[in-house]
Short mmCIF file of C-alpha atoms and ligand atoms in Angstrom, two decimals:
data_model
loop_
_atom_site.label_atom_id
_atom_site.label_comp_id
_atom_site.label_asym_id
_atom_site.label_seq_id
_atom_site.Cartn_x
_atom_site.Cartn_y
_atom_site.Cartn_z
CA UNK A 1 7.31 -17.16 17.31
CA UNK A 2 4.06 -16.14 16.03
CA UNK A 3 2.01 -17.98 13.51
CA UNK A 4 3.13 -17.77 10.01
CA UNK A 5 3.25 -21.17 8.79
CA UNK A 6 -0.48 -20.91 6.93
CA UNK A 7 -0.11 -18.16 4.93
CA UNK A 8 -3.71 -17.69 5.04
CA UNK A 9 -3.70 -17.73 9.34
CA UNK A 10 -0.86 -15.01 9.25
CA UNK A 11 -2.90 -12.74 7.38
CA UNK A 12 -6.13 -13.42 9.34
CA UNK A 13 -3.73 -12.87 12.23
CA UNK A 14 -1.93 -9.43 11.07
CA UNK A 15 -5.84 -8.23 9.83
CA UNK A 16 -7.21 -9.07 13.23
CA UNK A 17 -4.21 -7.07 14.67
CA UNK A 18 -4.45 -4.26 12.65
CA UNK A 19 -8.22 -4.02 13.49
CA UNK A 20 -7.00 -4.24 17.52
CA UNK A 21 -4.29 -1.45 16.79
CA UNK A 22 -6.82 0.78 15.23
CA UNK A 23 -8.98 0.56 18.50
CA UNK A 24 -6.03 1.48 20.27
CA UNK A 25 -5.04 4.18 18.30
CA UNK A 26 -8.82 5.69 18.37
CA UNK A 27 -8.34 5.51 22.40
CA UNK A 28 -5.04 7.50 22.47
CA UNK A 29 -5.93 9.90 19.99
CA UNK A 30 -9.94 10.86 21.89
CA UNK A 31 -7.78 11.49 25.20
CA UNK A 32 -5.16 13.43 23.71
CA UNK A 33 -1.82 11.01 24.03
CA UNK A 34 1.02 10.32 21.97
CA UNK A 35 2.30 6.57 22.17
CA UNK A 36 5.37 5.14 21.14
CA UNK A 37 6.40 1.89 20.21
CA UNK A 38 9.88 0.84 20.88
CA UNK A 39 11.66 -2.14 19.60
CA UNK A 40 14.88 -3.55 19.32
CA UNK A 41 17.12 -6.42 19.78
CA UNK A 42 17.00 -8.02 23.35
CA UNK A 43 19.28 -5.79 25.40
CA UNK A 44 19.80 -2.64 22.94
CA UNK A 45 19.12 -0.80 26.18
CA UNK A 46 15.80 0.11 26.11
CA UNK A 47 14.74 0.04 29.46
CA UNK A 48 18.27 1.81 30.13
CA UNK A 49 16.64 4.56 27.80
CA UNK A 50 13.14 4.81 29.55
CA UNK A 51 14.99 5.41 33.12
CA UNK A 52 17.22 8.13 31.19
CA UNK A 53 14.05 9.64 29.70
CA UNK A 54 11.58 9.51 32.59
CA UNK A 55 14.10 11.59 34.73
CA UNK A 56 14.08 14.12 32.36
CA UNK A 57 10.65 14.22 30.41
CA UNK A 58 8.38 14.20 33.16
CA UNK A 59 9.27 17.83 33.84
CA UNK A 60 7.00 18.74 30.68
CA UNK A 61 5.36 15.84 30.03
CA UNK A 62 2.79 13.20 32.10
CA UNK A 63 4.19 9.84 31.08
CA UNK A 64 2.74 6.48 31.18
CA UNK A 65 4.68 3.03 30.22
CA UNK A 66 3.60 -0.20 28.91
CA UNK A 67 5.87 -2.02 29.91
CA UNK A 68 6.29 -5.41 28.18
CA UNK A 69 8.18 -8.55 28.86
CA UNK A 70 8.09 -12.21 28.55
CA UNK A 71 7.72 -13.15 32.42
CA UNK A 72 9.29 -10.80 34.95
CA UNK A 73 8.29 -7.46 35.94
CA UNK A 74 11.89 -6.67 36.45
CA UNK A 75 11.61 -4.02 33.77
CA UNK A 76 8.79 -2.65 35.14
CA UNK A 77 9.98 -1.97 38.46
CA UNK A 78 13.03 -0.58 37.84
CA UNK A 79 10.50 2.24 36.10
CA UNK A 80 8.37 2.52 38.69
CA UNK A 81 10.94 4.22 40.66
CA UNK A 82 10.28 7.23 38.28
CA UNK A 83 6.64 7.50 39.86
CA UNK A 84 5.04 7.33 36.45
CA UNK A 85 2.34 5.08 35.90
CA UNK A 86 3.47 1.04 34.49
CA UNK A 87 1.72 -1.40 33.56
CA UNK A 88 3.25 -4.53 33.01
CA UNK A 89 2.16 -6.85 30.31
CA UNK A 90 3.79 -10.39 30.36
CA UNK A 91 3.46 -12.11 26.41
CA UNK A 92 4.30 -15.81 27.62
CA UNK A 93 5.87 -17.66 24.68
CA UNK A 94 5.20 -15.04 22.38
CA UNK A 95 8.26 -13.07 20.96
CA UNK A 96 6.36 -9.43 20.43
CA UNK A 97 3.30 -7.55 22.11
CA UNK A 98 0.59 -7.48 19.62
CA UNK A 99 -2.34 -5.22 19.85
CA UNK A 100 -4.92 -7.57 22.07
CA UNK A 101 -2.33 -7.24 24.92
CA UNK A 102 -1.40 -3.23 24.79
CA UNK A 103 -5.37 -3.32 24.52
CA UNK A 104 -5.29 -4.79 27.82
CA UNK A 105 -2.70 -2.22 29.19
CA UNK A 106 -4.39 0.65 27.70
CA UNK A 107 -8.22 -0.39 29.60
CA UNK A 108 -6.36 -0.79 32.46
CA UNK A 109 -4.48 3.10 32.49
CA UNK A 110 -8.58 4.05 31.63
CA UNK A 111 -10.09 2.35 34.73
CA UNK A 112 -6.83 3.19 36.83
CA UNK A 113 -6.40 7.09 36.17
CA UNK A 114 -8.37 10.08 33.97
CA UNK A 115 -6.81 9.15 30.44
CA UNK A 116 -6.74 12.61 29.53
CA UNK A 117 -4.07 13.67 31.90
CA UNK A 118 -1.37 11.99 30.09
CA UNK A 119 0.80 13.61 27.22
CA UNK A 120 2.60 10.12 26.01
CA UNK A 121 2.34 6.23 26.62
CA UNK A 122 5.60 4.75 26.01
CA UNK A 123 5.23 1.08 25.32
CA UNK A 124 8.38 -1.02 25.23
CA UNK A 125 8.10 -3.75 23.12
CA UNK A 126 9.59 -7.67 23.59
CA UNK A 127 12.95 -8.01 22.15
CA UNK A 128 13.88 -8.67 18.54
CA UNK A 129 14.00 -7.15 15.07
CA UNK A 130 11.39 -8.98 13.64
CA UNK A 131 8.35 -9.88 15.18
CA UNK A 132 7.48 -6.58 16.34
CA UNK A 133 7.82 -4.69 13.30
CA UNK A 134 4.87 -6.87 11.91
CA UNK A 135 2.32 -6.23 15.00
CA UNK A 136 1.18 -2.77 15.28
CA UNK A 137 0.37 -1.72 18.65
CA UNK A 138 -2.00 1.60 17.84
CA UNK A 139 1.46 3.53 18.12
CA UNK A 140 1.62 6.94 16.22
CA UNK A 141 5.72 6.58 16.27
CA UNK A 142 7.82 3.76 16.04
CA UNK A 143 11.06 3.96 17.81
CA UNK A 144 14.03 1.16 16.85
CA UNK A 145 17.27 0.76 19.09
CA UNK A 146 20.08 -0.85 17.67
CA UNK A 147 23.32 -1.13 19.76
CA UNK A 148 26.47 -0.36 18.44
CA UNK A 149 27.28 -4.23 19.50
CA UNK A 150 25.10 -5.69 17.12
CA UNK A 151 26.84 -4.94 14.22
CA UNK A 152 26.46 -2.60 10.40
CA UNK A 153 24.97 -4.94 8.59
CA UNK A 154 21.54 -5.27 10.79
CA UNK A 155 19.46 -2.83 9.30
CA UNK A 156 20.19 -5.01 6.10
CA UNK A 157 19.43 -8.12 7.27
CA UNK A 158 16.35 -7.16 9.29
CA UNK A 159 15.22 -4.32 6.71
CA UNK A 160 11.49 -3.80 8.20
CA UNK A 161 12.05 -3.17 11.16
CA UNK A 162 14.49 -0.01 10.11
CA UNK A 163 12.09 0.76 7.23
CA UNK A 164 8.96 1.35 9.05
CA UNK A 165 11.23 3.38 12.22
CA UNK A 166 10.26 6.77 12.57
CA UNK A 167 13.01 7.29 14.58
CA UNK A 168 16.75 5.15 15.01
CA UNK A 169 18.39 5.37 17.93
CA UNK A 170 21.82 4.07 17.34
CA UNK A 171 22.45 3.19 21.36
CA UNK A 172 25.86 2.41 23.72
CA UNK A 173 28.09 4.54 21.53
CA UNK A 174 30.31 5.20 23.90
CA UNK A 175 31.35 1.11 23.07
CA UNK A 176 32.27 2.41 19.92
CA UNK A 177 36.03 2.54 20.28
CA UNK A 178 36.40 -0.86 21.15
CA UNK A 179 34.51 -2.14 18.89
CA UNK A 180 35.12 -2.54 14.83
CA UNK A 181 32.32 -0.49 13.83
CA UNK A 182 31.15 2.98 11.83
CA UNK A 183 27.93 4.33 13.16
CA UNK A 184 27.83 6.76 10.18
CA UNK A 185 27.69 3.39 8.18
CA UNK A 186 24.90 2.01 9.71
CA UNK A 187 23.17 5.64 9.73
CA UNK A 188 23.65 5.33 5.50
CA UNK A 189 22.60 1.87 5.32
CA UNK A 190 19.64 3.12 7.07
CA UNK A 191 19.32 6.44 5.17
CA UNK A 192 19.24 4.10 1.83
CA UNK A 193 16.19 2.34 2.74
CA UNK A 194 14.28 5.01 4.79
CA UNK A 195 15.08 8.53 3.80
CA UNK A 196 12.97 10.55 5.96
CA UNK A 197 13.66 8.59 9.51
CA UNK A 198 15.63 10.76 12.10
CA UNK A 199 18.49 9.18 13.26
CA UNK A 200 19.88 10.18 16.89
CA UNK A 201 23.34 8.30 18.15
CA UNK A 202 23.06 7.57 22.00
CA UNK A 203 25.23 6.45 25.18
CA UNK A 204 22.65 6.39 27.88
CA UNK A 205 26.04 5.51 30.05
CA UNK A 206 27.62 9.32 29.33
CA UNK A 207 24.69 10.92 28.76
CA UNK A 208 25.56 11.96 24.78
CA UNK A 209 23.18 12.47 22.63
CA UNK A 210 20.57 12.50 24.62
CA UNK A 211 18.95 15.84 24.59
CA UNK A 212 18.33 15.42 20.80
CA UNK A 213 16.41 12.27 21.41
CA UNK A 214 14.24 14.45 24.67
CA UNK A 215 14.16 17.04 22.57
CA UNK A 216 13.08 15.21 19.34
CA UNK A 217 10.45 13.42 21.96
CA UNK A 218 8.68 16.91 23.33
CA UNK A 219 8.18 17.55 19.41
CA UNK A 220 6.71 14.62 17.95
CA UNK A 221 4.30 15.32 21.02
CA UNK A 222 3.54 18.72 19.88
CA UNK A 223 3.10 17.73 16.09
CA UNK A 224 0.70 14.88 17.24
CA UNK A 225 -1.30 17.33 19.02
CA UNK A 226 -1.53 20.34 16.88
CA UNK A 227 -2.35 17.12 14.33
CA UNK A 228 -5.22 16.35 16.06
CA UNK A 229 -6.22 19.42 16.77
CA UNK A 230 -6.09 19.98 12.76
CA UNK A 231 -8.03 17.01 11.71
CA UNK A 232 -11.00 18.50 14.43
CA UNK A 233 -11.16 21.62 12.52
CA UNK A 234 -11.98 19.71 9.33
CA UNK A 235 -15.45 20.05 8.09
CA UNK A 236 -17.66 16.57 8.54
N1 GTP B 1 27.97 0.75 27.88
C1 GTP B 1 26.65 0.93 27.80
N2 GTP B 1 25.81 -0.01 28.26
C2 GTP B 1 24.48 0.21 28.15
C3 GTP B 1 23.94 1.39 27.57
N3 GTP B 1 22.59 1.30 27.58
C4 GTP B 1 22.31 0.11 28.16
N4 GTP B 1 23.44 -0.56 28.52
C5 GTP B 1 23.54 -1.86 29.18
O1 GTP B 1 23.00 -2.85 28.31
C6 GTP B 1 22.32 -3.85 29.08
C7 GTP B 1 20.89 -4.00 28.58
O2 GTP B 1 20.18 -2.78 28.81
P1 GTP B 1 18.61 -2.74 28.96
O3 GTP B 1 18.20 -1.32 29.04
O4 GTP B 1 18.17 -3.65 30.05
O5 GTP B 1 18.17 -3.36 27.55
P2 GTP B 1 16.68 -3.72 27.06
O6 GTP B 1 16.64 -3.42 25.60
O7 GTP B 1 15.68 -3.05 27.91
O8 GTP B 1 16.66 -5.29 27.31
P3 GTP B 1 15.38 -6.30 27.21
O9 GTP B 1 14.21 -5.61 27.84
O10 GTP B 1 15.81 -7.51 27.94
O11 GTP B 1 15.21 -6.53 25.73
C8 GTP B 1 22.40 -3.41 30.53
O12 GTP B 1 23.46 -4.08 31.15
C9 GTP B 1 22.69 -1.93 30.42
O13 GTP B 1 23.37 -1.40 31.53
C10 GTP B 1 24.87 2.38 27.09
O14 GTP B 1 24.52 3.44 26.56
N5 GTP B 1 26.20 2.09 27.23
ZN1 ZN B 2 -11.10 -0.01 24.03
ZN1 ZN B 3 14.01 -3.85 28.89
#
């Protein structure tokens, strides 16, 4: 867990971040990239969602991951096999990525490639609904998962997570049947707290629902971009 036992050290901690994920942010946005943070649970299926994605979105898009985990690379090299660009970014003990370390990920795609080629960074954050929310990376979207087997009542008992999403993907839908649950429930209880996030139900296993969430990806990238394209024309 991070620090938050001197109320006074977490908010030197969270200011100190927030300074970091600015940085970042100023990085993706001179060489033209999109980055998305995505968080969930341990074991929503996020990685699941990357290999889904990568096979598809590199057609239009050059992708790059940040790939984050506690101590393997096991995540990371299942996404290597896509031939996109990981980097791999172990936290130790700590729960969530925080800025410092996608800072370290981000210098590392600079010295390794020309920064400017890429369209998106996908960075997949450590597992859990809290910790994350709290620690921005320098993302312009942030992406929650939660699985259908975690239950309605999550978005309610972890509200900040679902608050600050840009984007919910409800994930392994096609468990639904077997389990006691109503994903339009969870999309309201959602709804009620953030009205303007998109929701997008998902079974990586069938394959449903996944052009929405490709196709919702290739637009946030466009908006970004014509975005930043906007805020050059302004006068100084
Ligand atoms: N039935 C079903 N299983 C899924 C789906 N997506 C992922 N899984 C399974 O859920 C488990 C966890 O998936 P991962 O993609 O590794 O989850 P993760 O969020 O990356 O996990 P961490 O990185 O450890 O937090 C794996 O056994 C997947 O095969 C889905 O749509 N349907
Ligand atoms: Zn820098
Ligand atoms: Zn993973």
């Amino acid at each position: 867990m991070h620090q938050t036992f001197d109320a006074a050290l977490g908010i030197n901690l969270l200011h100190a971040n927030q300074k970091g994920a600015d940085h970042n942010r100023a990085h993706f946005d001179e060489w033209g990239i999109t980055c998305f943070n995505i968080m969930s649970s341990p074991g929503a299926g996020k990685t699941v969602l990357l290999e889904r994605s990568l096979a598809v979105l590199t057609d239009d898009l050059k992708i790059a991951v940040i790939e984050g985990d506690m101590t393997t690379e096991l995540d990371a090299d299942r996404l290597r096999q896509y031939g996109v660009p990981v980097i791999a970014i172990n936290t130790g003990r700590s729960c969530h990525l925080d800025s410092k370390m996608v800072a370290g990920g981000i210098h590392q795609l600079e010295h390794q490639y020309n920064p400017v080629d890429f369209d998106l960074v996908l960075v997949e954050n450590v597992g859990n609904l809290v910790c994350p929310a709290e620690f921005e990376v320098g993302e312009h979207i942030k992406v929650a998962l939660l699985s259908v087997t975690e239950g309605e009542d999550k978005p309610l008992k972890y509200p900040v997570m679902f608050q600050e999403a840009d984007c919910l993907l409800i994930t392994k839908i096609d468990l639904a049947p077997y389990l006691d649950i109503d994903i339009n429930r969870i999309a309201a209880n959602v709804r009620q707290m953030n009205p303007h996030v998109t929701i997008i139900a998902v079974s990586a296993k069938t394959g449903e629902g996944l052009e929405h969430w490709f196709n919702w990806v290739k637009s946030q990238v466009l908006n970004q971009r014509s975005s930043a394209t906007a805020t050059e024309m302004l006068p100084a």
